[in-house]
Tab-separated table of C-alpha atoms and ligand atoms in Angstrom:
chain	number	residue	atom	x	y	z
D	342	UNK	CA	28.230	-17.832	-32.990
D	343	UNK	CA	27.270	-17.369	-29.233
D	344	UNK	CA	27.646	-14.309	-27.590
D	345	UNK	CA	28.124	-13.427	-23.705
D	346	UNK	CA	26.230	-10.276	-22.540
D	347	UNK	CA	28.497	-7.857	-20.242
D	348	UNK	CA	26.270	-5.488	-18.382
D	349	UNK	CA	27.405	-2.613	-16.050
D	350	UNK	CA	24.828	-0.428	-14.087
D	351	UNK	CA	24.665	3.041	-13.118
D	352	UNK	CA	22.262	3.601	-10.355
D	353	UNK	CA	20.575	6.867	-9.156
D	354	UNK	CA	19.148	6.958	-5.665
D	355	UNK	CA	17.662	9.810	-4.050
D	356	UNK	CA	18.758	10.407	-0.180
D	357	UNK	CA	16.085	10.711	2.432
D	358	UNK	CA	17.283	14.154	3.611
D	359	UNK	CA	14.691	16.705	4.420
D	360	UNK	CA	16.269	19.368	2.723
D	361	UNK	CA	17.789	19.745	-0.430
D	362	UNK	CA	21.636	19.309	-1.376
D	363	UNK	CA	22.766	22.968	-1.095
D	364	UNK	CA	19.729	24.714	0.265
D	365	UNK	CA	17.317	24.539	3.057
D	366	UNK	CA	14.204	23.591	0.789
D	367	UNK	CA	12.179	20.791	1.458
D	368	UNK	CA	12.454	17.568	-0.486
D	369	UNK	CA	8.657	16.625	-0.225
D	370	UNK	CA	7.508	14.612	-3.159
D	371	UNK	CA	3.870	15.673	-3.703
D	372	UNK	CA	4.004	19.177	-3.221
D	373	UNK	CA	2.282	21.766	-5.305
D	374	UNK	CA	4.498	22.691	-8.205
D	375	UNK	CA	7.671	25.167	-7.636
D	376	UNK	CA	6.865	25.851	-4.164
D	377	UNK	CA	10.007	24.281	-2.678
D	378	UNK	CA	12.306	26.498	-4.723
D	379	UNK	CA	14.500	29.294	-3.510
D	380	UNK	CA	17.533	31.607	-4.960
D	381	UNK	CA	20.034	28.894	-4.214
D	382	UNK	CA	18.419	26.028	-6.127
D	383	UNK	CA	16.813	28.098	-9.004
D	384	UNK	CA	20.323	29.304	-9.895
D	385	UNK	CA	20.007	33.044	-9.141
D	386	UNK	CA	23.153	34.926	-9.793
D	387	UNK	CA	25.325	35.379	-6.414
D	388	UNK	CA	23.905	32.790	-4.357
D	389	UNK	CA	26.273	30.337	-2.935
D	390	UNK	CA	25.618	26.287	-2.213
D	391	UNK	CA	26.110	24.898	1.338
D	392	UNK	CA	26.458	21.349	1.594
D	393	UNK	CA	23.923	19.261	3.342
D	394	UNK	CA	25.931	17.325	6.165
D	395	UNK	CA	23.188	14.708	6.320
D	396	UNK	CA	23.370	13.711	2.755
D	397	UNK	CA	27.299	12.916	3.247
D	398	UNK	CA	26.433	10.828	5.973
D	399	UNK	CA	23.897	8.794	4.167
D	400	UNK	CA	26.397	8.855	1.257
D	401	UNK	CA	29.128	7.575	3.464
D	402	UNK	CA	26.607	4.840	5.142
D	403	UNK	CA	26.027	3.234	1.490
D	404	UNK	CA	29.983	3.366	1.217
D	405	UNK	CA	30.562	1.355	4.320
D	406	UNK	CA	27.407	-0.916	3.436
D	407	UNK	CA	28.894	-1.643	0.056
D	408	UNK	CA	32.500	-1.954	1.451
D	409	UNK	CA	33.694	0.553	-0.596
D	410	UNK	CA	37.017	2.826	0.290
D	411	UNK	CA	35.825	6.268	1.561
D	412	UNK	CA	37.832	8.952	0.141
D	413	UNK	CA	38.429	11.537	2.967
D	414	UNK	CA	39.045	14.086	0.665
D	415	UNK	CA	36.576	14.389	-2.341
D	416	UNK	CA	35.800	17.165	-4.784
D	417	UNK	CA	32.850	18.578	-6.433
D	418	UNK	CA	32.664	19.335	-9.935
D	419	UNK	CA	30.592	21.164	-12.400
D	420	UNK	CA	28.883	19.297	-15.447
D	421	UNK	CA	27.866	21.799	-17.927
D	422	UNK	CA	24.923	21.425	-19.850
D	423	UNK	CA	21.749	23.358	-21.116
D	424	UNK	CA	18.633	22.223	-20.719
D	425	UNK	CA	15.344	23.923	-18.915
D	426	UNK	CA	14.860	21.955	-15.817
D	427	UNK	CA	18.495	22.943	-14.962
D	428	UNK	CA	18.472	26.221	-13.972
D	429	UNK	CA	22.177	27.057	-13.034
D	430	UNK	CA	23.304	25.810	-16.451
D	431	UNK	CA	25.290	22.943	-14.751
D	432	UNK	CA	24.771	20.022	-12.297
D	433	UNK	CA	27.274	20.006	-9.247
D	434	UNK	CA	28.448	16.522	-9.014
D	435	UNK	CA	31.395	14.455	-8.351
D	436	UNK	CA	33.898	13.473	-10.936
D	437	UNK	CA	37.459	12.918	-10.779
D	438	UNK	CA	37.688	12.473	-6.942
D	439	UNK	CA	34.310	10.916	-5.751
D	440	UNK	CA	33.446	10.324	-2.362
D	441	UNK	CA	33.781	6.321	-2.438
D	442	UNK	CA	35.313	3.846	-4.638
D	443	UNK	CA	36.176	0.172	-4.999
D	444	UNK	CA	33.388	-1.705	-3.257
D	445	UNK	CA	31.206	-4.633	-3.668
D	446	UNK	CA	27.854	-6.155	-3.311
D	447	UNK	CA	27.373	-9.994	-3.240
D	448	UNK	CA	24.042	-11.207	-4.951
D	449	UNK	CA	22.189	-14.506	-5.275
D	450	UNK	CA	21.844	-16.087	-8.651
D	451	UNK	CA	20.208	-19.354	-8.383
D	452	UNK	CA	22.157	-20.994	-5.687
D	453	UNK	CA	25.190	-19.675	-5.694
D	454	UNK	CA	26.549	-16.081	-4.824
D	455	UNK	CA	28.111	-13.729	-7.050
D	456	UNK	CA	30.510	-10.622	-6.185
D	457	UNK	CA	29.822	-7.672	-8.237
D	458	UNK	CA	32.097	-4.664	-8.066
D	459	UNK	CA	31.179	-1.599	-7.502
D	460	UNK	CA	33.585	1.012	-9.161
D	461	UNK	CA	32.232	4.191	-7.241
D	462	UNK	CA	29.750	6.232	-5.609
D	463	UNK	CA	29.426	9.809	-5.962
D	464	UNK	CA	27.331	12.575	-4.723
D	465	UNK	CA	25.381	14.724	-7.090
D	466	UNK	CA	22.250	17.078	-7.221
D	467	UNK	CA	19.158	15.989	-9.176
D	468	UNK	CA	17.520	18.478	-12.106
D	469	UNK	CA	14.190	19.775	-12.090
D	470	UNK	CA	11.270	17.974	-13.897
D	471	UNK	CA	9.868	18.887	-17.323
D	472	UNK	CA	6.345	18.416	-17.727
D	473	UNK	CA	5.433	18.183	-21.732
D	474	UNK	CA	1.960	19.358	-22.632
D	475	UNK	CA	0.233	20.006	-26.059
D	476	UNK	CA	2.414	22.742	-27.606
D	477	UNK	CA	4.239	23.702	-24.754
D	478	UNK	CA	6.392	22.650	-21.748
D	479	UNK	CA	6.329	23.509	-17.984
D	480	UNK	CA	9.127	23.348	-15.618
D	481	UNK	CA	8.807	22.250	-11.807
D	482	UNK	CA	11.870	22.835	-9.789
D	483	UNK	CA	10.805	21.156	-6.646
D	484	UNK	CA	13.105	18.165	-7.212
D	485	UNK	CA	15.917	20.489	-8.642
D	486	UNK	CA	19.368	20.115	-6.192
D	487	UNK	CA	17.573	16.974	-4.179
D	488	UNK	CA	20.495	14.931	-2.993
D	489	UNK	CA	21.586	11.912	-4.971
D	490	UNK	CA	24.011	9.256	-5.145
D	491	UNK	CA	24.998	7.546	-8.240
D	492	UNK	CA	26.328	3.976	-7.699
D	493	UNK	CA	28.445	2.748	-10.752
D	494	UNK	CA	28.992	-1.068	-10.957
D	495	UNK	CA	32.082	-2.709	-12.558
D	496	UNK	CA	30.928	-4.609	-16.015
D	497	UNK	CA	30.433	-7.747	-13.979
D	498	UNK	CA	27.045	-8.453	-14.875
D	499	UNK	CA	26.168	-11.400	-17.263
D	500	UNK	CA	22.858	-11.605	-17.613
D	501	UNK	CA	19.609	-9.681	-17.291
D	502	UNK	CA	18.489	-12.175	-14.314
D	503	UNK	CA	21.919	-10.841	-12.538
D	504	UNK	CA	21.042	-7.373	-13.101
D	505	UNK	CA	17.897	-7.534	-11.920
D	506	UNK	CA	19.423	-9.405	-8.686
D	507	UNK	CA	22.035	-6.745	-8.456
D	508	UNK	CA	19.186	-3.967	-8.244
D	509	UNK	CA	16.898	-5.818	-5.933
D	510	UNK	CA	19.775	-6.266	-3.535
D	511	UNK	CA	21.239	-2.680	-3.847
D	512	UNK	CA	18.022	-1.236	-3.408
D	513	UNK	CA	17.316	-3.475	-0.215
D	514	UNK	CA	20.500	-2.489	0.844
D	515	UNK	CA	19.765	1.465	0.753
D	516	UNK	CA	16.598	0.724	2.280
D	517	UNK	CA	17.928	-1.257	5.540
D	518	UNK	CA	20.052	1.979	5.584
D	519	UNK	CA	17.365	4.216	5.690
D	520	UNK	CA	19.415	6.219	3.169
D	521	UNK	CA	16.766	6.082	0.138
D	522	UNK	CA	13.200	5.027	0.396
D	523	UNK	CA	13.518	3.071	-2.897
D	524	UNK	CA	10.042	4.137	-4.399
D	525	UNK	CA	10.658	3.391	-8.314
D	526	UNK	CA	7.419	4.988	-9.462
D	527	UNK	CA	8.419	8.358	-7.972
D	528	UNK	CA	11.957	8.161	-9.369
D	529	UNK	CA	13.922	7.828	-6.068
D	530	UNK	CA	15.814	4.552	-7.370
D	531	UNK	CA	16.435	4.339	-11.006
D	532	UNK	CA	18.870	2.732	-13.287
D	533	UNK	CA	20.942	3.113	-16.596
D	534	UNK	CA	21.763	-0.049	-18.070
D	535	UNK	CA	25.190	-0.626	-20.124
D	536	UNK	CA	24.937	-3.429	-22.406
D	537	UNK	CA	27.729	-5.168	-24.664
D	538	UNK	CA	27.848	-8.519	-26.189
D	539	UNK	CA	31.053	-10.484	-26.963
D	540	UNK	CA	31.570	-14.064	-28.621
D	541	UNK	CA	31.853	-16.513	-25.812
D	542	UNK	CA	35.165	-17.610	-24.844
D	543	UNK	CA	36.915	-14.161	-25.595
D	544	UNK	CA	38.034	-11.586	-23.185
D	545	UNK	CA	37.704	-8.134	-25.060
D	546	UNK	CA	34.386	-5.969	-24.296
D	547	UNK	CA	32.055	-5.375	-27.230
D	548	UNK	CA	30.849	-1.939	-27.864
D	549	UNK	CA	28.196	-0.734	-25.416
D	550	UNK	CA	24.737	0.752	-25.552
D	551	UNK	CA	23.390	2.642	-22.346
D	552	UNK	CA	19.767	2.470	-21.694
D	553	UNK	CA	18.415	5.533	-20.009
D	554	UNK	CA	16.300	5.723	-16.959
D	555	UNK	CA	14.051	2.701	-16.882
D	556	UNK	CA	11.861	2.638	-14.084
D	557	UNK	CA	11.077	-1.140	-12.792
D	558	UNK	CA	12.775	-3.660	-12.405
D	559	UNK	CA	10.905	-5.888	-14.702
D	560	UNK	CA	11.292	-3.424	-17.598
D	561	UNK	CA	15.294	-3.199	-16.980
D	562	UNK	CA	15.249	-6.958	-17.405
D	563	UNK	CA	13.258	-6.946	-20.476
D	564	UNK	CA	15.097	-3.866	-21.998
D	565	UNK	CA	18.399	-5.529	-21.190
D	566	UNK	CA	17.349	-8.841	-22.511
D	567	UNK	CA	15.992	-7.081	-25.799
D	568	UNK	CA	19.351	-5.453	-25.999
D	569	UNK	CA	21.264	-8.354	-25.949
D	570	UNK	CA	19.397	-10.078	-28.522
D	571	UNK	CA	19.384	-7.033	-30.901
D	572	UNK	CA	22.978	-6.528	-30.422
D	573	UNK	CA	23.718	-10.375	-31.025
D	574	UNK	CA	21.536	-10.501	-34.288
D	575	UNK	CA	23.216	-7.283	-35.531
D	576	UNK	CA	26.581	-8.882	-35.446
D	577	UNK	CA	25.782	-12.151	-36.662
D	578	UNK	CA	23.997	-10.478	-39.709
D	579	UNK	CA	27.302	-8.503	-40.613
D	580	UNK	CA	26.533	-5.427	-38.772
D	581	UNK	CA	28.481	-3.217	-36.141
D	582	UNK	CA	27.051	-2.195	-32.805
D	583	UNK	CA	27.727	1.696	-32.284
D	584	UNK	CA	28.230	3.218	-28.778
D	585	UNK	CA	25.151	5.120	-28.200
D	586	UNK	CA	22.308	6.134	-25.729
D	587	UNK	CA	19.072	4.274	-25.953
D	588	UNK	CA	15.578	4.445	-24.275
D	589	UNK	CA	13.041	1.432	-23.566
D	590	UNK	CA	9.674	1.433	-24.889
D	591	UNK	CA	7.778	-0.451	-22.602
D	592	UNK	CA	4.813	-0.517	-24.641
D	593	UNK	CA	6.546	-1.879	-27.758
D	594	UNK	CA	9.239	-4.055	-25.407
D	595	UNK	CA	12.103	-2.366	-27.594
D	596	UNK	CA	15.040	-0.136	-27.439
D	597	UNK	CA	15.124	3.070	-29.077
D	598	UNK	CA	18.416	4.756	-30.242
D	599	UNK	CA	18.283	8.500	-28.555
D	600	UNK	CA	21.802	9.655	-29.642
D	601	UNK	CA	25.142	8.440	-30.811
D	602	UNK	CA	28.244	8.959	-29.094
D	603	UNK	CA	29.063	11.558	-31.769
D	604	UNK	CA	25.949	13.778	-30.254
D	605	UNK	CA	27.050	13.326	-26.809
D	606	UNK	CA	27.650	16.594	-25.055
D	607	UNK	CA	30.691	17.723	-24.017
D	608	UNK	CA	30.257	18.426	-20.304
D	609	UNK	CA	33.448	20.641	-19.847
D	610	UNK	CA	33.554	19.313	-16.266
D	611	UNK	CA	35.535	21.295	-13.793
D	612	UNK	CA	36.170	21.576	-10.074
D	613	UNK	CA	33.062	23.587	-8.298
D	614	UNK	CA	34.759	27.179	-7.549
D	615	UNK	CA	31.745	27.692	-4.934
D	616	UNK	CA	32.544	24.810	-2.809
D	617	UNK	CA	36.084	23.785	-1.069
D	618	UNK	CA	37.062	20.083	-1.061
D	619	UNK	CA	34.835	17.388	1.043
D	620	UNK	CA	37.136	16.724	4.067
D	621	UNK	CA	35.496	13.808	6.104
D	622	UNK	CA	36.924	13.346	9.718
D	623	UNK	CA	38.137	10.178	10.590
D	624	UNK	CA	36.090	10.315	13.800
D	625	UNK	CA	32.427	10.686	11.753
D	626	UNK	CA	33.604	7.787	9.576
D	627	UNK	CA	34.216	5.830	12.789
D	628	UNK	CA	30.620	7.213	14.373
D	629	UNK	CA	29.050	6.174	11.378
D	630	UNK	CA	30.575	2.600	10.985
D	631	UNK	CA	29.812	1.804	14.678
D	632	UNK	CA	26.214	3.007	14.057
D	633	UNK	CA	25.402	0.784	10.788
D	634	UNK	CA	22.511	-1.077	10.899
D	635	UNK	CA	22.097	-4.649	10.253
D	636	UNK	CA	22.299	-5.593	6.738
D	637	UNK	CA	20.327	-7.976	4.568
D	638	UNK	CA	23.039	-10.663	4.819
D	639	UNK	CA	23.747	-10.365	8.619
D	640	UNK	CA	19.793	-10.553	9.163
D	641	UNK	CA	19.392	-13.876	7.082
D	642	UNK	CA	22.279	-15.562	8.950
D	643	UNK	CA	20.611	-14.414	12.229
D	644	UNK	CA	17.315	-15.700	11.133
D	645	UNK	CA	18.961	-18.995	10.497
D	646	UNK	CA	20.799	-19.156	13.346
D	647	UNK	CA	18.322	-17.991	16.087
D	648	UNK	CA	15.141	-19.041	14.431
D	649	UNK	CA	16.071	-21.865	12.660
D	650	UNK	CA	14.253	-21.265	9.633
D	651	UNK	CA	15.780	-22.402	6.126
D	652	UNK	CA	18.262	-20.666	4.286
D	653	UNK	CA	16.037	-20.139	1.339
D	654	UNK	CA	13.241	-18.907	3.608
D	655	UNK	CA	15.890	-16.477	5.329
D	656	UNK	CA	16.911	-14.987	2.090
D	657	UNK	CA	13.400	-14.124	0.605
D	658	UNK	CA	12.283	-12.843	4.018
D	659	UNK	CA	15.412	-10.341	4.513
D	660	UNK	CA	15.106	-9.348	0.982
D	661	UNK	CA	13.016	-6.776	1.982
D	662	UNK	CA	13.505	-4.653	5.480
D	663	UNK	CA	9.740	-4.108	5.657
D	664	UNK	CA	9.402	-7.888	5.253
D	665	UNK	CA	11.953	-9.127	7.779
D	666	UNK	CA	10.388	-6.742	10.255
D	667	UNK	CA	6.818	-7.940	9.471
D	668	UNK	CA	8.255	-11.692	9.897
D	669	UNK	CA	10.120	-11.098	13.298
D	670	UNK	CA	7.315	-8.942	14.830
D	671	UNK	CA	4.843	-11.813	14.221
D	672	UNK	CA	7.011	-14.442	15.400
D	673	UNK	CA	7.610	-12.749	18.862
D	674	UNK	CA	3.780	-12.625	19.141
D	675	UNK	CA	3.716	-16.379	18.513
D	676	UNK	CA	6.904	-17.942	19.039
D	677	UNK	CA	6.712	-20.382	16.063
D	678	UNK	CA	9.154	-19.167	13.510
D	679	UNK	CA	8.590	-21.496	10.964
D	680	UNK	CA	4.775	-21.100	10.682
D	681	UNK	CA	4.945	-17.675	10.129
D	682	UNK	CA	7.623	-18.378	7.715
D	683	UNK	CA	5.343	-20.782	5.700
D	684	UNK	CA	2.657	-18.074	6.044
D	685	UNK	CA	4.417	-15.179	4.677
D	686	UNK	CA	6.201	-17.237	2.205
D	687	UNK	CA	3.028	-18.889	1.052
D	688	UNK	CA	-0.130	-17.053	1.560
D	689	UNK	CA	1.288	-13.667	2.004
D	690	UNK	CA	3.672	-13.374	-0.659
D	691	UNK	CA	1.285	-15.059	-2.897
D	692	UNK	CA	-1.654	-12.198	-2.686
D	693	UNK	CA	0.849	-9.595	-2.736
D	694	UNK	CA	1.970	-10.701	-5.913
D	695	UNK	CA	-1.010	-11.408	-7.252
D	696	UNK	CA	-2.186	-7.847	-6.400
D	697	UNK	CA	1.374	-6.187	-7.394
D	698	UNK	CA	1.580	-4.714	-3.665
D	699	UNK	CA	4.237	-4.673	-1.088
D	700	UNK	CA	4.321	-5.147	2.733
D	701	UNK	CA	3.955	-1.731	3.167
D	702	UNK	CA	0.265	-1.847	1.410
D	703	UNK	CA	-0.654	-4.613	3.772
D	704	UNK	CA	-3.515	-3.851	6.364
D	705	UNK	CA	-2.878	-7.042	8.043
D	706	UNK	CA	-0.883	-6.521	11.314
D	707	UNK	CA	2.133	-8.775	12.060
D	708	UNK	CA	0.848	-9.400	15.775
D	709	UNK	CA	-2.527	-10.548	14.045
D	710	UNK	CA	-0.573	-13.047	11.930
D	711	UNK	CA	1.090	-14.137	15.197
D	712	UNK	CA	-2.555	-14.421	16.844
D	713	UNK	CA	-3.830	-16.717	14.166
D	714	UNK	CA	-0.689	-19.217	14.284
D	715	UNK	CA	-1.504	-19.179	17.907
D	716	UNK	CA	-5.093	-20.178	17.351
D	717	UNK	CA	-4.032	-22.739	15.164
D	718	UNK	CA	-1.191	-24.087	17.551
D	719	UNK	CA	-3.568	-24.386	20.366
D	720	UNK	CA	-6.304	-26.191	18.105
D	721	UNK	CA	-8.780	-23.768	18.292
D	722	UNK	CA	-8.841	-23.640	14.157
D	723	UNK	CA	-7.530	-26.346	11.448
D	724	UNK	CA	-4.846	-25.095	9.363
D	725	UNK	CA	-7.494	-25.242	6.624
D	726	UNK	CA	-9.686	-22.914	8.225
D	727	UNK	CA	-6.722	-20.639	9.165
D	728	UNK	CA	-5.993	-20.076	5.462
D	729	UNK	CA	-9.893	-18.882	5.002
D	730	UNK	CA	-9.367	-16.744	8.034
D	731	UNK	CA	-5.781	-15.281	6.413
D	732	UNK	CA	-7.592	-14.278	3.182
D	733	UNK	CA	-10.169	-12.358	5.162
D	734	UNK	CA	-7.470	-10.724	7.488
D	735	UNK	CA	-5.302	-9.758	4.297
D	736	UNK	CA	-8.780	-8.138	2.475
D	737	UNK	CA	-10.120	-6.629	5.167
D	738	UNK	CA	-7.511	-6.135	8.161
D	739	UNK	CA	-10.061	-7.531	10.707
D	740	UNK	CA	-8.152	-9.370	13.733
D	741	UNK	CA	-8.365	-13.356	13.108
D	742	UNK	CA	-10.213	-13.635	16.541
D	743	UNK	CA	-13.006	-11.590	15.122
D	744	UNK	CA	-13.273	-13.169	11.845
D	745	UNK	CA	-13.268	-16.896	13.526
D	746	UNK	CA	-16.106	-15.488	15.912
D	747	UNK	CA	-18.225	-13.844	13.305
D	748	UNK	CA	-18.085	-16.304	10.666
D	749	UNK	CA	-18.562	-19.511	13.412
D	750	UNK	CA	-15.145	-21.016	12.354
D	751	UNK	CA	-14.028	-22.216	15.786
D	752	UNK	CA	-12.797	-25.903	15.495
D	753	UNK	CA	-14.963	-28.490	17.086
D	754	UNK	CA	-13.291	-30.683	19.396
D	755	UNK	CA	-16.410	-32.115	21.011
D	756	UNK	CA	-16.397	-35.786	20.791
D	757	UNK	CA	-19.953	-36.397	20.858
D	758	UNK	CA	-20.795	-33.902	17.659
D	759	UNK	CA	-17.636	-35.644	15.928
D	760	UNK	CA	-18.856	-39.255	16.755
D	761	UNK	CA	-22.185	-38.421	15.192
D	762	UNK	CA	-20.845	-37.308	11.951
D	763	UNK	CA	-18.330	-40.501	12.097
D	764	UNK	CA	-21.336	-42.881	12.375
D	765	UNK	CA	-22.870	-41.435	9.411
D	766	UNK	CA	-20.006	-41.470	7.387
D	767	UNK	CA	-19.308	-45.259	8.391
D	768	UNK	CA	-22.807	-46.226	7.490
D	769	UNK	CA	-22.710	-44.327	4.044
D	770	UNK	CA	-19.141	-46.300	3.010
D	771	UNK	CA	-19.563	-49.778	3.790
D	772	UNK	CA	-17.606	-50.915	0.994
D	773	UNK	CA	-14.595	-48.793	2.065
D	774	UNK	CA	-14.936	-49.844	5.746
D	775	UNK	CA	-14.741	-53.453	4.614
D	776	UNK	CA	-11.746	-52.557	2.696
D	777	UNK	CA	-10.057	-50.883	5.498
D	778	UNK	CA	-10.697	-53.685	7.699
D	779	UNK	CA	-8.960	-56.093	5.478
D	780	UNK	CA	-5.964	-54.233	5.881
D	781	UNK	CA	-5.855	-51.229	3.328
D	782	UNK	CA	-4.769	-48.460	5.892
D	783	UNK	CA	-4.450	-45.923	3.322
D	784	UNK	CA	-8.114	-45.409	3.618
D	785	UNK	CA	-8.032	-43.621	6.812
D	786	UNK	CA	-7.359	-40.552	4.890
D	787	UNK	CA	-10.393	-40.809	2.981
D	788	UNK	CA	-12.653	-41.066	6.256
D	789	UNK	CA	-11.047	-38.081	7.901
D	790	UNK	CA	-11.592	-36.408	4.555
D	791	UNK	CA	-15.023	-37.428	4.587
D	792	UNK	CA	-15.771	-36.487	8.148
D	793	UNK	CA	-13.886	-32.948	7.646
D	794	UNK	CA	-15.964	-32.549	4.775
D	795	UNK	CA	-19.179	-32.824	6.575
D	796	UNK	CA	-18.106	-30.619	9.363
D	797	UNK	CA	-17.195	-27.861	6.820
D	798	UNK	CA	-13.591	-28.431	8.017
D	799	UNK	CA	-14.072	-27.251	11.650
D	800	UNK	CA	-13.443	-30.280	13.249
D	801	UNK	CA	-10.096	-31.049	15.166
D	802	UNK	CA	-8.304	-33.326	12.808
D	803	UNK	CA	-6.345	-34.668	15.631
D	804	UNK	CA	-9.429	-35.893	17.455
D	805	UNK	CA	-11.390	-37.256	14.087
D	806	UNK	CA	-8.212	-39.352	13.742
D	807	UNK	CA	-8.446	-40.673	16.955
D	808	UNK	CA	-12.029	-41.454	17.166
D	809	UNK	CA	-11.932	-42.990	13.609
D	810	UNK	CA	-9.117	-45.324	14.507
D	811	UNK	CA	-11.449	-46.523	17.763
D	812	UNK	CA	-14.473	-46.690	15.435
D	813	UNK	CA	-13.163	-48.676	12.523
D	814	UNK	CA	-11.328	-51.286	14.726
D	815	UNK	CA	-8.158	-49.941	16.054
D	816	UNK	CA	-5.918	-50.901	13.165
D	817	UNK	CA	-2.066	-51.025	13.516
F	1032	ADP	P1	30.394	6.649	-18.896
F	1032	ADP	O1	30.484	7.763	-17.737
F	1032	ADP	O2	30.427	6.843	-20.127
F	1032	ADP	O3	28.646	6.269	-18.483
F	1032	ADP	P2	31.892	4.758	-17.762
F	1032	ADP	O4	32.827	4.411	-18.129
F	1032	ADP	O5	31.613	5.303	-16.389
F	1032	ADP	O6	30.961	5.301	-18.855
F	1032	ADP	O7	30.697	3.692	-17.367
F	1032	ADP	C1	29.697	3.340	-17.161
F	1032	ADP	C2	29.003	1.969	-16.686
F	1032	ADP	O8	28.891	1.251	-18.171
F	1032	ADP	C3	29.614	1.037	-15.760
F	1032	ADP	O9	28.695	0.773	-15.126
F	1032	ADP	C4	30.468	0.188	-16.376
F	1032	ADP	O10	30.866	-0.977	-15.759
F	1032	ADP	C5	29.668	-0.104	-17.835
F	1032	ADP	N1	30.744	-0.598	-18.888
F	1032	ADP	C6	31.668	0.023	-19.500
F	1032	ADP	N2	32.022	-0.915	-20.512
F	1032	ADP	C7	31.191	-1.627	-20.681
F	1032	ADP	C8	30.989	-2.694	-21.705
F	1032	ADP	N3	31.773	-2.553	-23.053
F	1032	ADP	N4	29.853	-3.328	-21.761
F	1032	ADP	C9	28.937	-3.150	-20.699
F	1032	ADP	N5	29.354	-2.333	-19.826
F	1032	ADP	C10	30.259	-1.167	-19.795
F	1033	MG	MG1	26.930	6.798	-17.868
F	1034	ZN	ZN1	16.256	25.874	-2.473
């Protein structure tokens, strides 16, 4: 029997506010333990929460970007459970009536576009952090009550690849909006994956397992892949999938059961009595809508339209806001969009991938890539030498002018130096010369290659071609 996977994702994104969701404490990440803590976020009796307006704005921005319906009135609720990193004994979240519902996100899978439903986005506070040591545990409340949005997708995804594409696109959208910094290592963008399988051709969803908090795109995809196979094999061999929560062991590459549905908490949700309903003024909604920045799809369409780069290039370049910014700045410094796109899509992404780094880690500045392209376009260096210069720029962050000067890479257009080399090449390859003269035009490439090689790639290829044609007896 063949099975079709059904996947729905719950993403927690930390909002980029300076202060926490219900108090003035800082949300700074790498601070010493327990310094960003006050009576409110540490749950002292008698304290009252005050909602952070910026967090609401950010949630609305995300909602609009994901084409959600914004509920003009939403409700905060208490989700009750006991855990040492939850000082109040409950988490303030939204339950029955979240701030937004019914949106969607378009993702690219292969060469087609797929629309994935967004069930809801709700606001909530994060918990603190438990640090487990040998024989004891420590609690750090710096993160307690930092603002999150949870974005819940419809069970519309049908493969690990689609889930990965959805997560990457969602993260990019939130980063374009400046509402989340998307740092997965720091836990600012994390995901629970709900996975089930059903026999191909059937409608009814199978029983799902929820894989908790996987912290990289690659691991989410691997965890989902593993889970799909596990469930399919289980059913194939006569077993039954049970509804449960699982974790992913990235070392072993397997998912492991944490708790079954029977062991699930009863959270005893009830409306938060310390907060009035969140009512959004229509004017605020419209003001946020009017200020909404350009999103990845819009930027992609603009780059295709205005810069004439291929759709594929535009999709890759706009998949990250930083990359798109780098691209556009470089183009503004050289005016050659296709060349910038080639360098970015080729050398730059290749080297970044090799080093597992991101655009933000680049030492190379976009205006310097622009300068490199200007030098190539002006014939000062060849494209091949450009590659050497590019790698050096990538490694050291030096300017292309400095590298070319220091390494003596300036292209030679001086005809006398080139003619000298051409004479040598012709003398050393009499057989090929005879063949060329008897009509084997294709050998031109061989001669150009020989001359370039002898001149360490520094000869101007246009000039070499021209002079070779003359010397070899002007074929064609
Ligand atoms: P809970 O609150 O228990 O996590 P929800 O009904 O809110 O449950 O669903 C959470 C996520 O699980 C959603 O993203 C939804 O799309 C997904 N989901 C629901 N049913 C299934 C299923 N049978 N298979 C895969 N995913 C599912
Ligand atoms: Mg869930
Ligand atoms: Zn506080």
